[in-house]
PDB file of C-alpha atoms (C1' of nucleotides) in Angstrom:
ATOM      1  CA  UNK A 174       0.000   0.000   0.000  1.00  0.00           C
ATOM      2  CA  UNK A 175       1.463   3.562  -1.215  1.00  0.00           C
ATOM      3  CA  UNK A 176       0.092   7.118  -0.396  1.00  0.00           C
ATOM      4  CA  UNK A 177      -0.977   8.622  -3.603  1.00  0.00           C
ATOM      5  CA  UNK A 178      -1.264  11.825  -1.602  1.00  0.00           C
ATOM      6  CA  UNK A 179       1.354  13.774  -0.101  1.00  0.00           C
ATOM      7  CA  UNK A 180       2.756  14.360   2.342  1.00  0.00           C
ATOM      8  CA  UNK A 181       6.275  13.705   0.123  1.00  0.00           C
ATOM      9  CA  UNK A 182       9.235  12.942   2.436  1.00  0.00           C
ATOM     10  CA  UNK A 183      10.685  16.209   3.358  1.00  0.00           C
ATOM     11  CA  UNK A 184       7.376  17.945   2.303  1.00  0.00           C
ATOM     12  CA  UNK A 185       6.041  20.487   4.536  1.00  0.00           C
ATOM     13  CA  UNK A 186       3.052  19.072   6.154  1.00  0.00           C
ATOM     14  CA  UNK A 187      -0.214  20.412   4.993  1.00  0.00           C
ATOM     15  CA  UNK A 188      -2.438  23.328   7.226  1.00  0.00           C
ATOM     16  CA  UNK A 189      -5.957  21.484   8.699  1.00  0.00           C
ATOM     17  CA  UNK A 190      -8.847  23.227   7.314  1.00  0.00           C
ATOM     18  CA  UNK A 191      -9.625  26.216   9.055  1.00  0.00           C
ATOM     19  CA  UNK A 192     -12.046  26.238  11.869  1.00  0.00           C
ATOM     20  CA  UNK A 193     -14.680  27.763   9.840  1.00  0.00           C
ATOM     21  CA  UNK A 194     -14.752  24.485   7.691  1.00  0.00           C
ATOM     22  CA  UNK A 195     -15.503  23.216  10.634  1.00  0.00           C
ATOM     23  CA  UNK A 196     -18.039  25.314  12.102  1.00  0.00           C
ATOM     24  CA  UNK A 197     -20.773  24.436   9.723  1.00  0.00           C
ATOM     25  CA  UNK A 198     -23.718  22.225  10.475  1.00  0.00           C
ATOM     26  CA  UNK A 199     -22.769  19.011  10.818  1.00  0.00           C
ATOM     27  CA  UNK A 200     -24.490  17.625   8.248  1.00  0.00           C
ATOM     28  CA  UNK A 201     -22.406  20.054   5.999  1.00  0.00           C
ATOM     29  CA  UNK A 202     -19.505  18.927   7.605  1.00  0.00           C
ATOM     30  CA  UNK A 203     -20.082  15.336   7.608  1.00  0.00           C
ATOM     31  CA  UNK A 204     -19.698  14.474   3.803  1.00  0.00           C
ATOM     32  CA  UNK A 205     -17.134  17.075   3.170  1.00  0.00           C
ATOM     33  CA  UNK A 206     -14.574  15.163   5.875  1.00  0.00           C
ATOM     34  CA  UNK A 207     -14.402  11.980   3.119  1.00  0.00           C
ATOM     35  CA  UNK A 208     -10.801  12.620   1.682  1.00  0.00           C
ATOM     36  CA  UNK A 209      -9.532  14.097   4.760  1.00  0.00           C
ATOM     37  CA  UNK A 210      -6.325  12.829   6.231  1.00  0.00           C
ATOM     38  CA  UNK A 211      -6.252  11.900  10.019  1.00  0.00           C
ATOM     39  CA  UNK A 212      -3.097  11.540  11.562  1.00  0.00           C
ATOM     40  CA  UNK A 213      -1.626  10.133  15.191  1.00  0.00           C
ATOM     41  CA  UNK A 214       1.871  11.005  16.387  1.00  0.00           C
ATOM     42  CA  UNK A 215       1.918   8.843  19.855  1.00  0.00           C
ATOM     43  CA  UNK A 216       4.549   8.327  21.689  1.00  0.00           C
ATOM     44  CA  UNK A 217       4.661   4.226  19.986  1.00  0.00           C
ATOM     45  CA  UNK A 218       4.298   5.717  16.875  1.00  0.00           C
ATOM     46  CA  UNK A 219       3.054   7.721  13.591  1.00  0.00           C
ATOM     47  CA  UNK A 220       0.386   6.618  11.943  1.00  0.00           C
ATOM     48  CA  UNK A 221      -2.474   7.989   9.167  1.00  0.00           C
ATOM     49  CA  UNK A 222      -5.430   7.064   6.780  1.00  0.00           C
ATOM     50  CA  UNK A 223      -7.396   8.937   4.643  1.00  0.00           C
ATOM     51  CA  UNK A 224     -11.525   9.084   5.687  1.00  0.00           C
ATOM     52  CA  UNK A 225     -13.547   7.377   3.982  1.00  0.00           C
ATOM     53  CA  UNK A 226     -16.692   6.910   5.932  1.00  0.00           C
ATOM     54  CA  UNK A 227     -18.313   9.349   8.674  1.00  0.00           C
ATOM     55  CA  UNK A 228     -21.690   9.633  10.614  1.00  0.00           C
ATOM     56  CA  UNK A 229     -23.085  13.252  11.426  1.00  0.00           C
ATOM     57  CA  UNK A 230     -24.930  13.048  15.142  1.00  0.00           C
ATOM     58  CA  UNK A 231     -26.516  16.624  15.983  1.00  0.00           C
ATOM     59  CA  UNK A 232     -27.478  17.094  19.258  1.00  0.00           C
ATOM     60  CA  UNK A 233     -29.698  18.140  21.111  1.00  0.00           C
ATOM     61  CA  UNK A 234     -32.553  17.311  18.940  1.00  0.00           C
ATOM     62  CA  UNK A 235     -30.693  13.960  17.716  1.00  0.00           C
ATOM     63  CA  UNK A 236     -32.158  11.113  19.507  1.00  0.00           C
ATOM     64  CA  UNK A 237     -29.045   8.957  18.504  1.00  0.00           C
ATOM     65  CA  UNK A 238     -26.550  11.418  19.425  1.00  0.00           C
ATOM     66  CA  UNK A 239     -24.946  11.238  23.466  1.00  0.00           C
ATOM     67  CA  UNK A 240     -25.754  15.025  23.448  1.00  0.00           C
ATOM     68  CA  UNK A 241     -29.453  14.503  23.205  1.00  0.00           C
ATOM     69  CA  UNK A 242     -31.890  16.766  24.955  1.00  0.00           C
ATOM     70  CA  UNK A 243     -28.668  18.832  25.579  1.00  0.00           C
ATOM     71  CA  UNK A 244     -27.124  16.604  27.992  1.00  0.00           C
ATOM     72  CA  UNK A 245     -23.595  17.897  29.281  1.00  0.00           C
ATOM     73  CA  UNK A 246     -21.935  15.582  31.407  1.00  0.00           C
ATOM     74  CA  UNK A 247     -18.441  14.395  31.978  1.00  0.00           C
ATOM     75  CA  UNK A 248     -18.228  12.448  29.230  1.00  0.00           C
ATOM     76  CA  UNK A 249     -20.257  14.552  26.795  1.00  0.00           C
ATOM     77  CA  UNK A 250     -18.374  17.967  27.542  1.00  0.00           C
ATOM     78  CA  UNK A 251     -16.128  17.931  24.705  1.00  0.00           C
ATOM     79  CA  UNK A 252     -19.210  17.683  22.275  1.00  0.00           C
ATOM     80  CA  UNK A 253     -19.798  21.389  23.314  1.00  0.00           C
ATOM     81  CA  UNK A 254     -16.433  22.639  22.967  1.00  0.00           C
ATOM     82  CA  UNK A 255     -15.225  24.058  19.579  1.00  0.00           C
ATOM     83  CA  UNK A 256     -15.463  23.147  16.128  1.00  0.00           C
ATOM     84  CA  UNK A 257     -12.181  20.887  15.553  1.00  0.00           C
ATOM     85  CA  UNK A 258     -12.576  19.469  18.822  1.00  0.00           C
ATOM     86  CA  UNK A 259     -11.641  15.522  19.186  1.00  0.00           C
ATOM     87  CA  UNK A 260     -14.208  13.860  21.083  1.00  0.00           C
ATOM     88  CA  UNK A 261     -13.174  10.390  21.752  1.00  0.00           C
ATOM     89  CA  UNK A 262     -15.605   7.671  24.190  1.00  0.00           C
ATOM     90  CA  UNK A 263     -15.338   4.317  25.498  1.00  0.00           C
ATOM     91  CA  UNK A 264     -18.362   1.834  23.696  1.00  0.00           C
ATOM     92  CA  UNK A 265     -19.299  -1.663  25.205  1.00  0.00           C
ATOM     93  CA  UNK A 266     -16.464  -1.330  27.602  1.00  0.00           C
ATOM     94  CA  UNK A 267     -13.581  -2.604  25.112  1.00  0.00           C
ATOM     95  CA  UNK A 268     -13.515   0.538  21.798  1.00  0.00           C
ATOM     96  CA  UNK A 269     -12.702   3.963  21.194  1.00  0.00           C
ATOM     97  CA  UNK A 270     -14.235   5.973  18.953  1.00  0.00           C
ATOM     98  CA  UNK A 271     -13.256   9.457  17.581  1.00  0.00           C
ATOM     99  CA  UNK A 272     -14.890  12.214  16.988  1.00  0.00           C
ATOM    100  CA  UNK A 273     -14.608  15.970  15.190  1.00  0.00           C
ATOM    101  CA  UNK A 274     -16.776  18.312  16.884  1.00  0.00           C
ATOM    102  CA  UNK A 275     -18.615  20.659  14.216  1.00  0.00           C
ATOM    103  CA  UNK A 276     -21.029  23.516  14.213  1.00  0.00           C
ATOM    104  CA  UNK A 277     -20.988  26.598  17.134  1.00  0.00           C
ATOM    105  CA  UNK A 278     -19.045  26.328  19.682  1.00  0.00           C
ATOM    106  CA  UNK A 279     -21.782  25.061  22.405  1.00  0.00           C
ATOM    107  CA  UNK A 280     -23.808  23.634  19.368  1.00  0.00           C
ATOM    108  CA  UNK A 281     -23.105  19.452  20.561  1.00  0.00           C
ATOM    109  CA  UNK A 282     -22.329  18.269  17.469  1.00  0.00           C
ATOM    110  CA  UNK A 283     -19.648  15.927  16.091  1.00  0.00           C
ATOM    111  CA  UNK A 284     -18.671  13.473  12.990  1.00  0.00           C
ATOM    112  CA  UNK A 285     -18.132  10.178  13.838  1.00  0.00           C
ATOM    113  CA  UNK A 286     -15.214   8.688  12.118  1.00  0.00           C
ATOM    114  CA  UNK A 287     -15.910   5.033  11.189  1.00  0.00           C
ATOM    115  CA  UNK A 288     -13.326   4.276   8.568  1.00  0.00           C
ATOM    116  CA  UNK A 289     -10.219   5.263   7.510  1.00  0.00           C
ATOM    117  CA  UNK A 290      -8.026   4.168   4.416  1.00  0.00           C
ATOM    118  CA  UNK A 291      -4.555   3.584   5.883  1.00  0.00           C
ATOM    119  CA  UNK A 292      -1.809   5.300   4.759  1.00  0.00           C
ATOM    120  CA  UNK A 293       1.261   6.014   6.953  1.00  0.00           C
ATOM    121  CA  UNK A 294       2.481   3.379   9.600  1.00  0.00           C
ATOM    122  CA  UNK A 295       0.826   0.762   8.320  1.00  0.00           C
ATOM    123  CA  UNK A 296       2.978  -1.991  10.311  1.00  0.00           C
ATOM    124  CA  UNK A 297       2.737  -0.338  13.553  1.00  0.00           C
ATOM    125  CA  UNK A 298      -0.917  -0.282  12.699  1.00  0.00           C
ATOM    126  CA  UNK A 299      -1.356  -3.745  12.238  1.00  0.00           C
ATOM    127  CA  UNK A 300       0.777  -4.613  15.162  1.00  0.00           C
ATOM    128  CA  UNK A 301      -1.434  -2.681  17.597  1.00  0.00           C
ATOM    129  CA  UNK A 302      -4.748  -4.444  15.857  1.00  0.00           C
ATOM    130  CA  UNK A 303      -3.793  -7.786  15.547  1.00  0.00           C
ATOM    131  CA  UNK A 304      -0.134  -8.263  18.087  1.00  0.00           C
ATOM    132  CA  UNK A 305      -1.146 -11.674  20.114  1.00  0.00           C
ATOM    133  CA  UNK A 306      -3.802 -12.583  17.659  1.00  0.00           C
ATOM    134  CA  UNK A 307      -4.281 -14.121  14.457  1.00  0.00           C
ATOM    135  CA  UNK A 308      -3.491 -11.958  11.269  1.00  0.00           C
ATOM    136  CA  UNK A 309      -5.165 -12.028   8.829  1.00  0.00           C
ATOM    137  CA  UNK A 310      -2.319 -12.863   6.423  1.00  0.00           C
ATOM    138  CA  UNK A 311      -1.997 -11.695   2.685  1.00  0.00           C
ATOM    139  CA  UNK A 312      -4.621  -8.619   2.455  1.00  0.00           C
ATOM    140  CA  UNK A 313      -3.297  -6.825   4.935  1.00  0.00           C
ATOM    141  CA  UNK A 314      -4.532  -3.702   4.559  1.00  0.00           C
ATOM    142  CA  UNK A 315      -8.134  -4.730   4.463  1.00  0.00           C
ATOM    143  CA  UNK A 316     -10.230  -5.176   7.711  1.00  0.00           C
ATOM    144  CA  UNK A 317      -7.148  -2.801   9.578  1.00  0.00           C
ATOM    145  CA  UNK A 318      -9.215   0.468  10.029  1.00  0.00           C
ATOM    146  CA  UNK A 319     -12.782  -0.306   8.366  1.00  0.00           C
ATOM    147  CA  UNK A 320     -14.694   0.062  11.837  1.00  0.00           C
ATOM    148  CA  UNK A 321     -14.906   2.846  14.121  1.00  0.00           C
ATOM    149  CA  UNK A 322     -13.251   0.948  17.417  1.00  0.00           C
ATOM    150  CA  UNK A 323     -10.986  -0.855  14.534  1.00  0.00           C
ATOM    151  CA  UNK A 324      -9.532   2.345  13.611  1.00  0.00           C
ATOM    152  CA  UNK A 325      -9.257   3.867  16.609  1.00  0.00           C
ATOM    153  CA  UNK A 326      -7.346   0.428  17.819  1.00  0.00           C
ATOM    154  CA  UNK A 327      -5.008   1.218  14.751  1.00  0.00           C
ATOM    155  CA  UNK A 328      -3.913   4.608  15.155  1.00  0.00           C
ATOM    156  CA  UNK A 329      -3.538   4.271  18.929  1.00  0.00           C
ATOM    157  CA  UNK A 330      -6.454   6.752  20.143  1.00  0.00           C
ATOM    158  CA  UNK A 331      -8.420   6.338  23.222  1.00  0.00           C
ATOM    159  CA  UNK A 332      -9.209   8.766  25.812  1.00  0.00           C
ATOM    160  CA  UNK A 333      -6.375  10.622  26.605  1.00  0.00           C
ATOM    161  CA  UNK A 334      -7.165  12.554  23.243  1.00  0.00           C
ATOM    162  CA  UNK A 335     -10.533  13.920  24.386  1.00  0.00           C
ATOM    163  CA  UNK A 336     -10.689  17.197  23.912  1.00  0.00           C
ATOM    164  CA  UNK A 337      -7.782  17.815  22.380  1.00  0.00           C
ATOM    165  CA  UNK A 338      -7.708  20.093  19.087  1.00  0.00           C
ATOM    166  CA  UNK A 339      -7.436  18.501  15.934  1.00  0.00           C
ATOM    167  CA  UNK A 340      -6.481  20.856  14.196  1.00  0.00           C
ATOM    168  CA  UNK A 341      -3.223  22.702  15.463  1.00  0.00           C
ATOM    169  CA  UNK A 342      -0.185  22.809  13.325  1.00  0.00           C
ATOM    170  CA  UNK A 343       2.378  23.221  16.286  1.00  0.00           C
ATOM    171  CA  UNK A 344       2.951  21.228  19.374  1.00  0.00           C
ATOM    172  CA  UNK A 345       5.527  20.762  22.271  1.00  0.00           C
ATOM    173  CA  UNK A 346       8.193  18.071  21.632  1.00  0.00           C
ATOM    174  CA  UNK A 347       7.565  14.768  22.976  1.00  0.00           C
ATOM    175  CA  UNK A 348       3.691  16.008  22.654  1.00  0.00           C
ATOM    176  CA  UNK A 349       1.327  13.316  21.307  1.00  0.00           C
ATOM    177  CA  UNK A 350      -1.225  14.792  19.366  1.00  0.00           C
ATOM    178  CA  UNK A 351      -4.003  14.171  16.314  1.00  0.00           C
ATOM    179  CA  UNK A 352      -4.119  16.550  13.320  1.00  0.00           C
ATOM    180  CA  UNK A 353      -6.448  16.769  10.231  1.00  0.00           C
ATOM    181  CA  UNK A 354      -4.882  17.906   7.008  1.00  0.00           C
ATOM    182  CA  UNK A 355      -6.234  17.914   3.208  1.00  0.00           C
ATOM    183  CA  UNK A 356      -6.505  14.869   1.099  1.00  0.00           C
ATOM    184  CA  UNK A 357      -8.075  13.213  -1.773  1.00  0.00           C
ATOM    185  CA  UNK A 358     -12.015  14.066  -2.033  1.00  0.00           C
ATOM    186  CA  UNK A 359     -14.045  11.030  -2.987  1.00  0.00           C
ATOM    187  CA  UNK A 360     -15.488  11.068  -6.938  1.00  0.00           C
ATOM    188  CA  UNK A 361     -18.610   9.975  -5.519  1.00  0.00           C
ATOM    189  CA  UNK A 362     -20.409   9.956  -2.287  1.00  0.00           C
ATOM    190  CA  UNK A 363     -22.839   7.403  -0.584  1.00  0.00           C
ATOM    191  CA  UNK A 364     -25.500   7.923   1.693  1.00  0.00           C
ATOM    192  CA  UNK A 365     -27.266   5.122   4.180  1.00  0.00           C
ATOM    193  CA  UNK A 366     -28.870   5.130   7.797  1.00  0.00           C
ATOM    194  CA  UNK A 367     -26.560   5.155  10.495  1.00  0.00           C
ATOM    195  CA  UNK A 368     -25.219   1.715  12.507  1.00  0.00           C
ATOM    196  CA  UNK A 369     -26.121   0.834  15.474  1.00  0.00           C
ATOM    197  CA  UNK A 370     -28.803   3.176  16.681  1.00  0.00           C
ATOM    198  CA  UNK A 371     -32.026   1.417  16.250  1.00  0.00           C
ATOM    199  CA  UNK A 372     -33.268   2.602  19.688  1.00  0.00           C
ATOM    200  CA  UNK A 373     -33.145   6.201  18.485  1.00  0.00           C
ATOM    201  CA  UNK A 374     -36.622   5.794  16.787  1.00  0.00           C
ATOM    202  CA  UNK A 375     -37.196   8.346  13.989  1.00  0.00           C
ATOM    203  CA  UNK A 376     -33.935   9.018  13.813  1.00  0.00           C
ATOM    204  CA  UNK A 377     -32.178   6.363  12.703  1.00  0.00           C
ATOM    205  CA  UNK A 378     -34.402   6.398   9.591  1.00  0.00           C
ATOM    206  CA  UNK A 379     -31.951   9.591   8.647  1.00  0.00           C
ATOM    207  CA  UNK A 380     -29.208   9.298   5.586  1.00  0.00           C
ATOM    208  CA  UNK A 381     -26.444  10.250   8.220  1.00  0.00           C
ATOM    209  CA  UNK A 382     -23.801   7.854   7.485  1.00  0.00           C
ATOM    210  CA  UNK A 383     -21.849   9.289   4.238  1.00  0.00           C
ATOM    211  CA  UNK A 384     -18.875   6.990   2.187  1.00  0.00           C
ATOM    212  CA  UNK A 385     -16.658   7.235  -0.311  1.00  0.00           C
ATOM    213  CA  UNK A 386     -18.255   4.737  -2.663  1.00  0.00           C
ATOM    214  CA  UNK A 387     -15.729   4.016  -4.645  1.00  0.00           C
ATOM    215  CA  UNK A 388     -13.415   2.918  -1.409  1.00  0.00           C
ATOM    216  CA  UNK A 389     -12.410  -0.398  -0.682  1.00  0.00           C
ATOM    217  CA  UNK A 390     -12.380   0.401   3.177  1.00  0.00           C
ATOM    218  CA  UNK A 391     -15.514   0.815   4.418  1.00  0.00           C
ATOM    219  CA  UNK A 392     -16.644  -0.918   7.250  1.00  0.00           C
ATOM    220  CA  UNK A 393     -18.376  -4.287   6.624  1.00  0.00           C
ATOM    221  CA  UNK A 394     -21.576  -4.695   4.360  1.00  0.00           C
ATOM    222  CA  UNK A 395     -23.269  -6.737   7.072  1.00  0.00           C
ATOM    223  CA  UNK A 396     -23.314  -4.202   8.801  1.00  0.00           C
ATOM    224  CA  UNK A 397     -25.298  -1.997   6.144  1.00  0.00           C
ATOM    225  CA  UNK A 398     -28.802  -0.537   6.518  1.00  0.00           C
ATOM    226  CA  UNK A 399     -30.662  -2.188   3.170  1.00  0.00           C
ATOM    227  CA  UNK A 400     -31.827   1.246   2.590  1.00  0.00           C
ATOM    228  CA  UNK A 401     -27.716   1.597   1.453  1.00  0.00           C
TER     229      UNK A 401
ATOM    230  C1'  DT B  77     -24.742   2.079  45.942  1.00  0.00           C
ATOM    231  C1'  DG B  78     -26.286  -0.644  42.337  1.00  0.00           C
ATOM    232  C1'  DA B  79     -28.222  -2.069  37.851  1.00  0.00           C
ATOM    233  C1'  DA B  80     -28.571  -1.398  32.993  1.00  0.00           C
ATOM    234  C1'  DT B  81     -26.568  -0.497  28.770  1.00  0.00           C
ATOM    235  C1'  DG B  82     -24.042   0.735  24.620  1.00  0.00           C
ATOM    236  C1'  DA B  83     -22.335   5.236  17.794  1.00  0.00           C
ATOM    237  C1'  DT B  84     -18.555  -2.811  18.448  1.00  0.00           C
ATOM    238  C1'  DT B  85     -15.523  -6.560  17.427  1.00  0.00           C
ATOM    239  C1'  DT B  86     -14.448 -11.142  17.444  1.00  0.00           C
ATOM    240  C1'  DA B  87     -14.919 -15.970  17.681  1.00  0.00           C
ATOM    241  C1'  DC B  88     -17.587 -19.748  17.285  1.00  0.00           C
ATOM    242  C1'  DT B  89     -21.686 -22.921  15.465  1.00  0.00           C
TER     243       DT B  89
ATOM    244  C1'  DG C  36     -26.413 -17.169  12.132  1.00  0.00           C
ATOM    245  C1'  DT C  37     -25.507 -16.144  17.685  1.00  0.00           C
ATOM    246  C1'  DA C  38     -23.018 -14.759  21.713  1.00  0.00           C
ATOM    247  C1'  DA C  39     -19.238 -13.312  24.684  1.00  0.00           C
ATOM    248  C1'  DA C  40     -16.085  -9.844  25.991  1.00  0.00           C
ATOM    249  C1'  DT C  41     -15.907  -5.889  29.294  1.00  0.00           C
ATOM    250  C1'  DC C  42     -16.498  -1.291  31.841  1.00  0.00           C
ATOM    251  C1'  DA C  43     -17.328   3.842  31.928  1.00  0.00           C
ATOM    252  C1'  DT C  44     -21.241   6.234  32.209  1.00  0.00           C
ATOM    253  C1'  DT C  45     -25.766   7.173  33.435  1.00  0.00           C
ATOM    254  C1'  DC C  46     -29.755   7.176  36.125  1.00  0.00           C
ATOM    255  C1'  DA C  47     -32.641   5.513  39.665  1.00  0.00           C
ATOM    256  C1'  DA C  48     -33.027   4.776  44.583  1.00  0.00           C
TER     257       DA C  48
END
DNA sequence: TGAATGATTTACT
DNA sequence: GTAAATCATTCAA
């Protein structure tokens, strides 16, 4: 697997989107985050993937969203912090997930990242996904980062990035930090219901969940509304 | 103080 | 196809 993207080695890396991209509605947001390169410096590693599959939740009103009716707890704070925000959570007691908060600052919104392409690090990747289990052997770069707790696993993100910015070019050494930069829009877009939400009523009937349909990276057709 | 549960993944039948 | 893993968070009492 080769980046068709830069960064080049020596390259300058490339600015995040401003916060203003950001500060949009979510559902502006959402789609317009497919192409966009996250990246993890930790202190075990670099590693990076291009999105290609988000969900928009847009609390308060959002039934599905952990922000609903407003809600602004521990856990939920970063939701209402600015637009290029990380909000990362811990689901069913074992997976991260990762989050860019969009919209007004106090406006709890955020994309849910549930697939990445992977780019950079792809060995340190698969070490922290599959070290002390069984590999999956000759396509390796396939079922690495198609999930939301699968990429998360990948790129080494849990907790200790909530609330952190996404989206600042400069950081202390030793620092270990995410950062968004410009990549390779998708030719074409998908739209489906979102996963995993079927107690949310009316709202999981909505086209949240946006993909690059022409990636191989996605996250698992069983897992696909039939509405697509 | 305790019970229920979840924006999932994995292994197993 | 089904079920186990596993625990922070939330809410009720």
């Amino acid at each position: 697997m080769t980046r068709d993207t830069l960064p080049q080695p020596g390259a300058k890396p490339l600015e995040p989107p401003p916060e203003a991209f950001f500060a949009r509605d979510v559902l502006e947001v959402a789609p317009d985050c497919l192409g966009l390169e996250l990246s993890a410096y930790t202190h075990t590693g670099y590693a990076s993937g291009r999105i290609v599959e988000v969900e928009a939740y847009r609390g308060p009103d959002d039934r599905a969203a952990h922000s609903y009716g407003g809600r602004r707890t521990a856990r939920t704070a970063a939701m209402f912090g600015p637009p290029g925000t990380c909000y990362v959570f811990l689901i069913y007691g074992l997976h991260s997930h990762v989050n860019i908060v969009t919209g007004a600052e106090g406006a709890p919104q955020a994309v849910l990242i549930r697939a990445i392409e992977p780019l950079d690090g792809i060995e340190l990747m698969q070490k922290r996904r599959w070290t002390g289990r069984q590999s999956p052997g000759s396509k390796a770069a396939s079922g690495l980062c198609d999930g939301p707790g699968k990429l998360c696993q990948a790129l080494g993100i849990d907790r200790r990035f909530n609330g952190h910015g996404l989206l600042q070019a400069h950081h202390q050494p030793g620092d270990e930090f995410l950062r968004l930069s410009p990549g390779r829009p998708p030719r074409r877009v998908a739209i489906s219901r979102r996963i995993g939400i079927e107690y949310a009523g009316e709202w999981a009937k909505k086209l949240w969940r946006f993909y690059d349909a022409d990636s191989a990276f996605v996250s698992s057709s069983r897992q696909r509304s039939p509405t697509q």
